[in-house]
Coordinates of C-alpha atoms and ligand atoms in Angstrom, one line a residue:
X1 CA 0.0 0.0 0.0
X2 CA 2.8 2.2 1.2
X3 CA 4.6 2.1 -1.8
X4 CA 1.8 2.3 -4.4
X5 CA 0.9 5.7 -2.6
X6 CA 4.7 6.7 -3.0
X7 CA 4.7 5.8 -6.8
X8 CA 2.1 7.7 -7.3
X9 CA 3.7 10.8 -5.5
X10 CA 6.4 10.6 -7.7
X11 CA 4.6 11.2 -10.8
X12 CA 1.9 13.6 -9.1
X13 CA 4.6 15.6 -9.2
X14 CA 5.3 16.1 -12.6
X15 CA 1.9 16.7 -14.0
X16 CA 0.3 20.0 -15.1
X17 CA -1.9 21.4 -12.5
X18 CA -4.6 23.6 -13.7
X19 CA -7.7 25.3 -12.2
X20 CA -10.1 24.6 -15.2
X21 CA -12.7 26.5 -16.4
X22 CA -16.1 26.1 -15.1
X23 CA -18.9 26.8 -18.0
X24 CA -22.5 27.2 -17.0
X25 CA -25.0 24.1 -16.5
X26 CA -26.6 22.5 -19.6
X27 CA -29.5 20.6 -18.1
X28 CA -30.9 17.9 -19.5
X29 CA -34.3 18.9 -18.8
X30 CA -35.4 20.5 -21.5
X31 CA -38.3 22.3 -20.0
X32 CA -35.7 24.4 -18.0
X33 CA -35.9 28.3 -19.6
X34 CA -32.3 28.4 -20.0
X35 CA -31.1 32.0 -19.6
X36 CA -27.2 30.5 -18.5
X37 CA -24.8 30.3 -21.2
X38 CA -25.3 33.1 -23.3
X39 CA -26.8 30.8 -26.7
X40 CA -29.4 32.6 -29.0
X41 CA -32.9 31.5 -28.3
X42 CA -33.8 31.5 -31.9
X43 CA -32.7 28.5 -34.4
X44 CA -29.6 28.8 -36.6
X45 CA -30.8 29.9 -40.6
X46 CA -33.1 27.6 -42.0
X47 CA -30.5 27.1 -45.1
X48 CA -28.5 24.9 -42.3
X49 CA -31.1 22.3 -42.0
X50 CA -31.7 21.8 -45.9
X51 CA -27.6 21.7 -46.4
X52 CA -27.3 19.5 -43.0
X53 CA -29.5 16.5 -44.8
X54 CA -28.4 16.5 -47.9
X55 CA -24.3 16.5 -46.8
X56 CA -22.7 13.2 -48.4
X57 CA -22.2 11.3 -45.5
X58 CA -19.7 9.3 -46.9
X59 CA -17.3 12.1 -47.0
X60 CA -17.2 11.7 -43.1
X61 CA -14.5 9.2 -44.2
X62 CA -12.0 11.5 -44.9
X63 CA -9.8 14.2 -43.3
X64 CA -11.4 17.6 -43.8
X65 CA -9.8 20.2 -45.5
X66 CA -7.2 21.7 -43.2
X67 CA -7.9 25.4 -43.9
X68 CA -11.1 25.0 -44.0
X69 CA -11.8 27.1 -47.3
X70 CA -15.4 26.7 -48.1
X71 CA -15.7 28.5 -44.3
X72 CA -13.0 30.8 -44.7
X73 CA -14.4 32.1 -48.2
X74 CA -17.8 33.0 -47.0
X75 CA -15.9 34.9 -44.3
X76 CA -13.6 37.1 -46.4
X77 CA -15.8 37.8 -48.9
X78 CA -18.3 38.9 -45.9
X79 CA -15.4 41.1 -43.7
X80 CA -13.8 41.8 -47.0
X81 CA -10.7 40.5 -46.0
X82 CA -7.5 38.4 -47.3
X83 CA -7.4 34.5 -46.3
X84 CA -4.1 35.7 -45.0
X85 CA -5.7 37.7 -42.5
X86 CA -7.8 34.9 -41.5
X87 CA -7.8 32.1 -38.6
X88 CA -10.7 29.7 -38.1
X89 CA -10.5 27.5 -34.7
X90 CA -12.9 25.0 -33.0
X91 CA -15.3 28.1 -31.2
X92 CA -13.2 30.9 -30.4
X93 CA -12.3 29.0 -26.8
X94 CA -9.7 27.4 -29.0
X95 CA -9.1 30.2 -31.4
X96 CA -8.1 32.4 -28.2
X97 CA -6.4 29.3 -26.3
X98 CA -4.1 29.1 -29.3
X99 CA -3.4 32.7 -29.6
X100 CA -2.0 32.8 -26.0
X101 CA -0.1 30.2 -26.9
X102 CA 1.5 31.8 -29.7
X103 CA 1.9 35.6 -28.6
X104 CA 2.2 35.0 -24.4
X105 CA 5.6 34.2 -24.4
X106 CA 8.1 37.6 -23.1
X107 CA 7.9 36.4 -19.5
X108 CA 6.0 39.5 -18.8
X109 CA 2.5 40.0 -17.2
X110 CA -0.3 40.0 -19.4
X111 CA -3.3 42.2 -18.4
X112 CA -7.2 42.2 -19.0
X113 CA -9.8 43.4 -16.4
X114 CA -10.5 42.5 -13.4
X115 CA -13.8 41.2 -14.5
X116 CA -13.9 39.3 -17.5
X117 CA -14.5 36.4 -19.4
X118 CA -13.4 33.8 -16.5
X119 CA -11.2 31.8 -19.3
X120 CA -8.3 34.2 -19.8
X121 CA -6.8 33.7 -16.3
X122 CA -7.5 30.0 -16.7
X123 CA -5.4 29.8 -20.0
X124 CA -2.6 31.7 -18.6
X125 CA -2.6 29.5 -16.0
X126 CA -2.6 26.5 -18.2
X127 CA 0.4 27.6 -20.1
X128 CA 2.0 29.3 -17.2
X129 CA 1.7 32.8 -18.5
X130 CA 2.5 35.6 -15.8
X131 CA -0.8 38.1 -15.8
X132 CA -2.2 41.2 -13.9
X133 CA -5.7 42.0 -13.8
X134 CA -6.5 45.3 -14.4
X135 CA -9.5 47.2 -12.1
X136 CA -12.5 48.4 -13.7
X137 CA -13.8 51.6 -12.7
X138 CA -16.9 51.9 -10.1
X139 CA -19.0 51.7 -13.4
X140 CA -17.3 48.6 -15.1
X141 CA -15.1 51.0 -17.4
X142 CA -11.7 50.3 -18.6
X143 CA -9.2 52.8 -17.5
X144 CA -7.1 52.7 -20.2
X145 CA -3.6 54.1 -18.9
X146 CA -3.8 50.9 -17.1
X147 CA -2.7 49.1 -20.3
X148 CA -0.4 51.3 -21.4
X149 CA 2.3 50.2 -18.7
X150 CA 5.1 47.3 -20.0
X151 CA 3.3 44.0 -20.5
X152 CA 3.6 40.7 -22.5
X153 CA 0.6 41.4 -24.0
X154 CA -3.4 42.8 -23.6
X155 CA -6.7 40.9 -23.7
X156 CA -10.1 42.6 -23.8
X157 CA -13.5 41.7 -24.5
X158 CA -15.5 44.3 -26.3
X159 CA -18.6 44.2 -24.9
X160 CA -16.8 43.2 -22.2
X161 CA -18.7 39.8 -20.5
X162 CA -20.6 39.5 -18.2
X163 CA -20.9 43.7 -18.0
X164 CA -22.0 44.1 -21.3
X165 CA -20.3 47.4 -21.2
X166 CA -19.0 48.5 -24.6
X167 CA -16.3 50.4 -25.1
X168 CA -15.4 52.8 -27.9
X169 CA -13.1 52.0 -31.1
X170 CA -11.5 55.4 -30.3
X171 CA -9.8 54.3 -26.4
X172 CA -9.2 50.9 -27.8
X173 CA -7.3 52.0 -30.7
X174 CA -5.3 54.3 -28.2
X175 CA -4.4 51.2 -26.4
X176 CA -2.9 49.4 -29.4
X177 CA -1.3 52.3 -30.9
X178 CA 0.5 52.8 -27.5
X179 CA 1.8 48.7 -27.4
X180 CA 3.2 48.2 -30.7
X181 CA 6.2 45.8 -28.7
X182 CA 2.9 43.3 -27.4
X183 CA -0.4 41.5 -29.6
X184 CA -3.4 42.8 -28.3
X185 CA -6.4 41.0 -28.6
X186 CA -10.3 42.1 -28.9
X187 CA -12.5 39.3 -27.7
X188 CA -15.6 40.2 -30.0
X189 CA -18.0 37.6 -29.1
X190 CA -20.8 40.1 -28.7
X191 CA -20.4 42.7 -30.7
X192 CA -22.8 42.0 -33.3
X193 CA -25.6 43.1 -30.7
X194 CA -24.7 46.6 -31.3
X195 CA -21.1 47.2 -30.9
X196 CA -18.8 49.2 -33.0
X197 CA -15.9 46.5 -34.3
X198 CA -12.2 46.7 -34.2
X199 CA -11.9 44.9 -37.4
X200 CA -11.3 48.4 -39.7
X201 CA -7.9 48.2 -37.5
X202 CA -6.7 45.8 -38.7
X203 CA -4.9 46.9 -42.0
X204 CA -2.9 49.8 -39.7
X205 CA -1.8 48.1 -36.4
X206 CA 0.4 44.7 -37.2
X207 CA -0.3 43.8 -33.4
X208 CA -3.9 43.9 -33.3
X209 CA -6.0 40.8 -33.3
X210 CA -10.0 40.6 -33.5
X211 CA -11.8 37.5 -32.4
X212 CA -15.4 36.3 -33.1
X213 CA -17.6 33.6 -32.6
X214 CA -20.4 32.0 -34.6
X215 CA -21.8 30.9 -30.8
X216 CA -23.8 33.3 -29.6
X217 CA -25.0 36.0 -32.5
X218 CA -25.2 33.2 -35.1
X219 CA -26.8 31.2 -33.0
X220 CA -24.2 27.8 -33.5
X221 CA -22.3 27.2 -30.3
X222 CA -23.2 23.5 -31.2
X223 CA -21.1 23.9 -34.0
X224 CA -18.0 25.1 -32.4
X225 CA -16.8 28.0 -35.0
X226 CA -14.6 30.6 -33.9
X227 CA -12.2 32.8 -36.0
X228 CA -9.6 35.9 -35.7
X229 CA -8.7 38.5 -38.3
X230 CA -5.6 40.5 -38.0
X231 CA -2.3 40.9 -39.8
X232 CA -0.9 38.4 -42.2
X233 CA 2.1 38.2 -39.6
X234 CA 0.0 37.7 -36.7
X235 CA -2.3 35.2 -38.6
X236 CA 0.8 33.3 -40.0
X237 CA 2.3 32.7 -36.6
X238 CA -0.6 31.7 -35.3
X239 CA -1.5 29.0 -38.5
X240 CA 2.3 27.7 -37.3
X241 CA 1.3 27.3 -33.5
X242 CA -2.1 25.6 -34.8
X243 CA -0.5 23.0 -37.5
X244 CA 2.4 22.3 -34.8
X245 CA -0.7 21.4 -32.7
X246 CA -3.4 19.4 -34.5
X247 CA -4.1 20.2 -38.4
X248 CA -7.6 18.8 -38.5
X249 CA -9.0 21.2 -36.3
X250 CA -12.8 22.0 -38.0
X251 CA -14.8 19.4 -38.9
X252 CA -15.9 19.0 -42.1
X253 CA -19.9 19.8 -41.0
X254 CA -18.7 22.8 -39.4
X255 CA -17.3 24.5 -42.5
X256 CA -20.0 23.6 -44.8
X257 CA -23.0 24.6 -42.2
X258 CA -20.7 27.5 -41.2
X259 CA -20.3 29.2 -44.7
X260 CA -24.2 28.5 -45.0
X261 CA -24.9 30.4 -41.8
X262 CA -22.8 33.1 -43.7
X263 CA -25.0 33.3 -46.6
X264 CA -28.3 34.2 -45.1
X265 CA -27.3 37.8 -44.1
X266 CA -31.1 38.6 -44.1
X267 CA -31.9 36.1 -41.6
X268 CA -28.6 36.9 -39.5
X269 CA -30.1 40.9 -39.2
X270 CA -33.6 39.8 -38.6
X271 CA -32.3 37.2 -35.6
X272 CA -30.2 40.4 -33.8
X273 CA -32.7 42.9 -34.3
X274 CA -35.0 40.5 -32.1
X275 CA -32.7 39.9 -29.6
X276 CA -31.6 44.0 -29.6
X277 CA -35.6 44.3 -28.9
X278 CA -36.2 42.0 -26.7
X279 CA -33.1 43.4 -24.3
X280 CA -34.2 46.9 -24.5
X281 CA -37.8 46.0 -23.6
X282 CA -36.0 43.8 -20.4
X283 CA -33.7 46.5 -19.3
X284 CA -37.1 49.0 -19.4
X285 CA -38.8 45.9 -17.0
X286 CA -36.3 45.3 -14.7
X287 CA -35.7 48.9 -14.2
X288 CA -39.3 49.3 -13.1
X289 CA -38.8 46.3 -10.7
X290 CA -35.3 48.6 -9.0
X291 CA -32.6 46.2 -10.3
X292 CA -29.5 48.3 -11.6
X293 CA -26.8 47.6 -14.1
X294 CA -24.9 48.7 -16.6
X295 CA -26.2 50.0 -20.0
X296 CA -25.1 46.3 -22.5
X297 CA -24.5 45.7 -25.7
X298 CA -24.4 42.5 -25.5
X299 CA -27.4 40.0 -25.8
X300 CA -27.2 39.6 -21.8
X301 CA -27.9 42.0 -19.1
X302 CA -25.8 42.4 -15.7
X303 CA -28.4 43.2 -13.2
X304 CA -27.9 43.2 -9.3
X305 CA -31.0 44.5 -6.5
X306 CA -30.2 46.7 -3.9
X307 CA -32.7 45.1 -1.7
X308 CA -32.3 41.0 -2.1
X309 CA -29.4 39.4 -3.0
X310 CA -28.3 38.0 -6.1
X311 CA -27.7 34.4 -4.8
X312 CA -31.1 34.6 -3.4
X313 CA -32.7 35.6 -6.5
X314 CA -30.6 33.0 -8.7
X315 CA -31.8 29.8 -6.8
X316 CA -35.1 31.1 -6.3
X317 CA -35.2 31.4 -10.0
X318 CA -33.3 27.9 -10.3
X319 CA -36.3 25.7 -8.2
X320 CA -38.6 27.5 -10.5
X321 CA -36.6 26.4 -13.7
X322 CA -35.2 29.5 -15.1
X323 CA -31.6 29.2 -15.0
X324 CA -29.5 32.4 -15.2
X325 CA -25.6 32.4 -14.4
X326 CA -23.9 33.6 -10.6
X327 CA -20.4 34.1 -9.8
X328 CA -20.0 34.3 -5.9
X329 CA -16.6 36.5 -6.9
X330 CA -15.8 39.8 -5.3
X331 CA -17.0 42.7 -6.8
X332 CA -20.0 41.1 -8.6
X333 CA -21.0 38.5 -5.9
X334 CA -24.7 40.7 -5.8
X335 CA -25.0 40.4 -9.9
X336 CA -27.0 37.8 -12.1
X337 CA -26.0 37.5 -15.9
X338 CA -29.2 37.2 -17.3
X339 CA -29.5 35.9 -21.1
X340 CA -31.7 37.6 -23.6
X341 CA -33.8 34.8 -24.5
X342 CA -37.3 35.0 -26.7
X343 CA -39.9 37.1 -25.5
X344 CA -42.3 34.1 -23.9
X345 CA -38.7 33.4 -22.1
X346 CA -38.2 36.9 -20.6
X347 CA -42.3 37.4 -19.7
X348 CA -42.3 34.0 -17.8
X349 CA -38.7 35.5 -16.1
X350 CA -39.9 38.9 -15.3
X351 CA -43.1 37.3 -14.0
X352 CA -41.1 35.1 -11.7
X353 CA -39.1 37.4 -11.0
X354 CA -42.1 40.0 -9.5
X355 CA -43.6 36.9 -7.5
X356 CA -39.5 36.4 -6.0
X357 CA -39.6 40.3 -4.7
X358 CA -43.1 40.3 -3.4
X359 CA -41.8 37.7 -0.9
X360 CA -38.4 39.4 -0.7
X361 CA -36.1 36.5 0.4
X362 CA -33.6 37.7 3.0
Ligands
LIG1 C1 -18.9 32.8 -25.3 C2 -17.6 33.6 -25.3 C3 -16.5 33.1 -25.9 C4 -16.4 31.7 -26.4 O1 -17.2 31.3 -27.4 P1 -17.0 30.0 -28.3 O2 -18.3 29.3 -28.1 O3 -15.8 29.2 -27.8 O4 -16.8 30.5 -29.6 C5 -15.3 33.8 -25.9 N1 -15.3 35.0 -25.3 C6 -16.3 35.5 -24.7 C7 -16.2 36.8 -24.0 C8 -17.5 34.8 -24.6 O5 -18.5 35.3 -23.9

C-alpha cells in the first residue's frame, strides 16, 4: 500500500496542474428556460437544416480540409478580408487558447480586467503565462492608462462579459497604438448586438487581433466555430502554433453549415434585431422592478438588486426552472447575468421574477 501511494507521488509531481474553467450548466431537462450560457434562443438559418440533410455522409471518411476554405471564403468575402488575415479554430475558446499560446511568451505580465470572461486567467494559468488584472472603474469602465504600462501582452473583450459594457473604437485603438512591442487582442464575441468592431484596424496596427464567434449571435455554439482576423504576420504565426498542434482542427460539417450560416445575411439581421428588442424591452422591465446595471451591448444584461441578494434571487429562479448564471466572486458576488432569451422566455422571467420580490427573500 505504502509504496503504491509513494509511486504515485512521484509522478503527481510532474503533471500539469490547472484550475479549469467552469462553464454554466446545460441541463438535461429541456423544460428548464435556459437563460445561463449566453446561446441565441432563436434557431440557426433555416438554409443549415436543408444543407445539414443532404451533406454526403460518406465524406465523413476523410480528413477535412485543413484550412477550412469553403468557411474561410464566405468569411472574407463577408469582412472583405484576405485569407491571409484569417484564422478559423474549434469556437473561439480554442481560437483564443491558441493565440495565447502563440503571442504570451516575453515572460512579462499580461493584463485584462478585473472582470472578464473567467477563461483568460485559466489559459494563462494552463500555459504558465504571468498576468495582472487590471480594475475596472466603479462603473465597469476600462481605465485605459492601465494598459499602457510594460506588459507581455493585452486581452479585452469588447462588450466586455458579463458587464455588457461597450467600449469605444477610439480608447481601444489608443491602447494598441500605445503597445506596438505586445499583440493585443479584442475578444468580439458580442459585438454584433450593437457594438462598433475593431476589425477596420486591422490593416494599420500589425499587433492587433479581432476574435469572433459564430456561438452566440449566429446562433451555433453547437457547431463550435470561432475565428480571428488581424495581420498576415500575426495570422501566420498563429497558422504555425495551430499545424504544430493538431491540423484537423474544424470538422468537415462545421465548414460547410458555417459558410451557409454566412450566406443568409437577411436572416442573420432579422435574428439580432429580435434579440436587440427584446433586451431593450427587459432592461425597461427590470428597471421598473429597481434592479440596476450597466447599459449592455451584449445580448445579456448584468443586473444586481439593492434590496435582495443575487444568490437569493438565482436559486429562487433555479427551483422555479429559469436558470440564469452567478459568480460568488468579489466585486460582482450581488449580480446575475441574465440571457436575452425570446420574449415568452423573458415574460415567464420577469413574472417570476415580481412573485421572487413580493416575498423578498432575505
Ligand atoms: C462565449 C464567449 C467566448 C467563447 O465562445 P466559443 O463558443 O468558444 O466560440 C469567448 N469570449 C467571450 C467573451 C464569450 O462570452
Amino acid at each position: 500500500m505504502r509504496k503504491e501511494n509513494n509511486d504515485r507521488m512521484g509522478w503527481e509531481e510532474n503533471v500539469r496542474k490547472v484550475t479549469p474553467y467552469v462553464p454554466g450548466e446545460q441541463p438535461e431537462n429541456k423544460k428548464v428556460i435556459k437563460l445561463n450560457t449566453n446561446e441565441c434562443p432563436y434557431p440557426p438559418a433555416p438554409g443549415i437544416r436543408k444543407l445539414a440533410g443532404s451533406i454526403d455522409y460518406s465524406r465523413l471518411r476523410l480528413y477535412p480540409d485543413t484550412e477550412a476554405k469553403r468557411l474561410s471564403e464566405a468569411l472574407c468575402g463577408y469582412y472583405h478580408i484576405m485569407p491571409e488575415q484569417l484564422f478559423t479554430g474549434i469556437g473561439s475558446d480554442d481560437v483564443l487558447a491558441m493565440s495565447f499560446l502563440t503571442f504570451f511568451n516575453s515572460g512579462k505580465p499580461v493584463l485584462f480586467p478585473d472582470i472578464t470572461y473567467s477563461f483568460y486567467d485559466v489559459w494563462a494559468g494552463l500555459f504558465r503565462i504571468p498576468y495582472q488584472q487590471k480594475k475596472l472603474d466603479e462603473k465597469f469602465r476600462i481605465v485605459k492608462e492601465d494598459y499602457m504600462t510594460e506588459n507581455g501582452g493585452i486581452v479585452i473583450p469588447n462588450p466586455n462579459a458579463p458587464t455588457g459594457v461597450l467600449e469605444g473604437v477610439d480608447v481601444l485603438e489608443e491602447i494598441v497604438a500605445a503597445n506596438p512591442g505586445s499583440v493585443v487582442i479584442i475578444d468580439e464575441a458580442y459585438v454584433d448586438f450593437g457594438g462598433e468592431s475593431c476589425l477596420k484596424l486591422i490593416d494599420r496596427y500589425e499587433n492587433l487581433l479581432v476574435v469572433r464567434t459564430f456561438s452566440k449571435s449566429r446562433a451555433m455554439a453547437g457547431l463550435r466555430i470561432g475565428f480571428a482576423m488581424g495581420s498576415p504576420k500575426l495570422i501566420h504565426y498563429l497558422k504555425d502554433a495551430k499545424f504544430s498542434f493538431n491540423s484537423y482542427t474544424m470538422n468537415m460539417l462545421s465548414v460547410e453549415l458555417g459558410a451557409e450560416a454566412v450566406r443568409d445575411e437577411k436572416y442573420f439581421q432579422d435574428t439580432i434585431k429580435k434579440i436587440v428588442a427584446t433586451r431593450e424591452r427587459v432592461k425597461k422591465e427590470l428597471l421598473g422592478m429597481g434592479f440596476v446595471f450597466p447599459d449592455s451591448k451584449g445580448n445579456f444584461i448584468f443586473a444586481a438588486h439593492p434590496e435582495v441578494p443575487a444568490k437569493k434571487i438565482f436559486e429562487e429562479l433555479k427551483v422555479r426552472g429559469i436558470y440564469v448564471r452567478y459568480w460568488e466572486k468579489p466585486r460582482i458576488d450581488n449580480y446575475l447575468r441574465i440571457t436575452v432569451g425570446t420574449d415568452e422566455e423573458m415574460d415567464i422571467l420577469i413574472n417570476n421574477l415580481r412573485s421572487i420580490m413580493k416575498n423578498k427573500p432575505e
